[in-house]
Amino acid sequence: MIFNSIEFAIFLPIVYCIYWFLLKGRTNWQNAFIILSGFVFYGWWDWRFLFLLLFTALVDYFIGRSLGVVESIKKRKLLLTISVLCNIGLLGFFKYYNFFVDSFVSAFRFFGYQPTTDSLQLILPVGISFYTFQSLGYSIDAYRRKLQPEKNVITFLGFVSFFPQLLAGPIERATNMLPQFRKERKFDYNQSVDGLKQVLWGLFKKVVIADNCASWVNMAFDNPHAYNGTTLFVAALLFAFQIYGDFSGYSDMACGIARLFGFQYMQNFNYPYFSRTISEFWRRWHISLSTWFRDYVYFPLGGSAGSMAKTIRNTMIIFLVSGFWHGANWTYIAWGAINGLYFLPGLISRSNRKYLDIIGNSGRISTIEWARMLFTFFLTTMAWIYFRARSIQEANAIVYEILFNNKWQLPQFMPTAVFAGIAILLLIEWMGRRNPYPIQHFFVNSPTPVRWGFYCLICLSIYFFGGREQTFIYFQF
Amino acid sequence: MIQKFLLRTGFFLGILTSIIVVCLLAGTILSKQRAHFKVTAPHKKILAIGNSHVTYALNEKILDNLLNFGSDGEAYFYSYTKAKKLLEANPEIRYLLIGFSNNMIRNSIQRWYEDETFISHHLPKYVNWMDVEDLKLIYSENPKAVIMATAKFIAFDLKAVSTGKFPINEWGGPGILTNQLSDSVVKNTNNAMNLYETGIHSVNLRYLKKIIEMAKSKNVQPVLVRTPVHALYKVDNEQDLQHVYRNNFADLPFLDFQHFPLADSCFADYDHLNKNGAELFSRALKAELKKIVD
């Protein structure tokens, strides 16, 4: 089930009403109902993979409980190893098995051998990268004694299977979510209104921006040789907004829906395209994944505590792993590597923590800041080409065509209506960039008809200008 | 507080729904008032309908007494409404040329009804003039897609205000393909395989019959035509087509050009003619039509 579907529009109010009317004040029952609704939501796609979700969650639950009582360091390490092996093993098998087999075969063929191997016809369980990481994060935190392991299996299963974040994040932390699952939830009118507004904004980004960009992007990236450099650049720009609208739209919807049920998620996107450096971009893009890798991989590797060479090594590892996390394809690894290389100048010059605040938050924006913002966006857009292209060869060809063989002819397509939508998106995001989502405080002090008129306008633009229903890009990860 | 929240949300959704319903009704009324189906070409005696085979194969300059209203990916279900309205408004039309190709009767045509893309593309063009029975049918096939297409209904109706040829300017017409079937594609015979589901599609056949009955009731002579396809275009339901013709339409003329000899350079792909092919075929068709048209 996806958020932008009629099925979900029916599912959500039913779950909401049962949750608040029938189960109000009964936290454990509400959590049990969250599990049930999560299973329906996930099983709508393919019920067989519910067992995988259940297995991952139960393994980490029991390991967490054991970590709560076992004191021996050796045994604790063993327990953590089991959790890592189970989670990463499942992820590796379902997501990367064929990739490794094919890569080994290619490598052997390069040296003249002809190995016989079997690729499996595996279906990638949707959202597996998200829920395994969330569950694994809990085990690591329990191992590090950062949290009190959860004893109530219902509470823990609720945390793993809560449907808003189940398929595409945010990859929530147990330290943030478990306390919320334990305490009694009280209905908060303002929080619910806020949640609905965030859902609305997320839906706008997904349906009006991302879905409308998708058809043009697909056209160009499915047959890049048919287009000139200018057109490919237009397609790359559109993809930059497609992936942003798609993924941040999903995150906004997830955060908004969670709020409707009385939960507070972390902010997953913080206006990344207004970043002035690549390091700032990575503090604002897919924050839950970046911080996951930072806390559970980068810091254990030594972080930036050692020599500069080690810091560079650790940084590159993080970017490569992050790229690989996205998919079993060399294009994602290349995308990670490119972003890692982008990141290095700031790291070496120790200026990577220069812009911690959103642009224009403290005073006038200088010309240099504008230029940096545009340049950062350009770099990001060029890197997205590797993310979207079907192969590295095709990505290289597209980049070559755009940068080195571009005669800047007229583009073969120019979807002006889509760009108008993007301009509106950017304008609204710019105006509301100091808030967790841009329309949070729009017209809050205006009379109801004005405020509702604004919301109606967004709803109608979704209705009239929404692209064809498309699944979310990040479901495949 | 939760009651207040639900009431206000419900009230907001009610306002929103009302706006949409008002737009939908206003659009329907407006488009029905503005619509006209009269073709300003009294010398045209033949109306041609069908899918893209018809669109790209019939050259109106050569077939000067013919109106080409073929439309890409259009099933007989939609063509029925189109033919009905055009024949009603243009009594000078005496012949109805209906594209009758193998893919139009096979079961795989089902996606031309139920697929969301096809519904959102075709339904808005015809919805205001469809019979209730037809609307019920399409709704039962894919209610979700029909609901999703309502936005397109309104957008389409808004065109009623801005154009003088509404809605027939959206109902199809001749098209020109300029590309040629390349040698490499011709050699790759796998591309020519027709791998769709076989069997006769009952709904499309029913609507073909409805079109023919409707034409006869208006004293219009129906004529079936099959446009040329490339020799490598594998047709695996020929028996079905012949069976359908013999059992249902044996009394109608069937101008079968499936094997009309044309060079590779006359095809845009295996089953569509390009500009050159359309010219050659249209001349041949004109000669055949002369035998039928008085």
XYZ file of C-alpha atoms in Angstrom, chain A residues 4-7 16-17 20-21 24 187 189-190 192-193 196 200 260 448 451-453 455-457 459-460 463-464 466 468-469, chain B residues 1-6 8-9 11-12 15-16 19-20 23-24 115-117 120 143-145 147-152 154-155:
62
model
C -0.718 8.245 -2.599
C -3.338 5.577 -3.274
C -7.072 5.267 -2.806
C -6.547 2.137 -0.682
C -7.171 6.353 12.974
C -10.710 6.058 14.314
C -8.336 6.980 19.024
C -11.937 5.961 19.719
C -7.913 5.420 23.607
C -4.815 13.305 21.538
C -5.488 18.901 18.462
C -2.648 21.153 17.311
C -2.961 16.517 14.594
C -3.594 19.635 12.507
C -2.328 16.780 8.417
C -0.618 17.545 2.561
C -1.722 11.961 13.794
C -10.096 30.522 8.694
C -6.146 29.555 5.702
C -8.517 26.935 4.377
C -8.425 28.574 0.982
C -5.059 24.353 1.883
C -7.817 23.966 -0.716
C -5.473 25.377 -3.323
C -5.464 19.978 -2.516
C -6.846 21.109 -5.852
C -6.110 16.758 -7.775
C -5.717 18.579 -11.065
C -1.009 15.311 -10.008
C -0.006 9.374 -12.715
C 0.147 7.322 -9.519
C -11.007 17.623 20.998
C -10.795 14.659 18.669
C -14.436 15.165 17.699
C -13.644 18.785 16.880
C -10.675 17.698 14.812
C -12.680 15.113 12.878
C -13.382 20.250 11.034
C -11.440 17.820 8.836
C -16.062 19.883 6.936
C -12.910 20.815 5.023
C -15.958 21.865 0.989
C -13.227 20.394 -1.164
C -15.744 22.422 -5.198
C -14.774 19.400 -7.266
C -16.434 22.020 -11.255
C -17.401 18.635 -12.632
C -5.534 0.123 -17.632
C -5.416 3.456 -15.827
C -3.391 5.077 -18.605
C -7.362 8.564 -18.236
C -13.560 2.142 -10.554
C -10.336 3.543 -9.140
C -9.076 4.673 -12.539
C -12.438 8.200 -10.104
C -8.831 9.257 -10.666
C -9.744 10.407 -14.172
C -12.364 12.885 -12.928
C -9.706 15.606 -12.721
C -9.049 15.012 -16.397
C -12.812 18.793 -15.709
C -9.580 19.791 -17.437
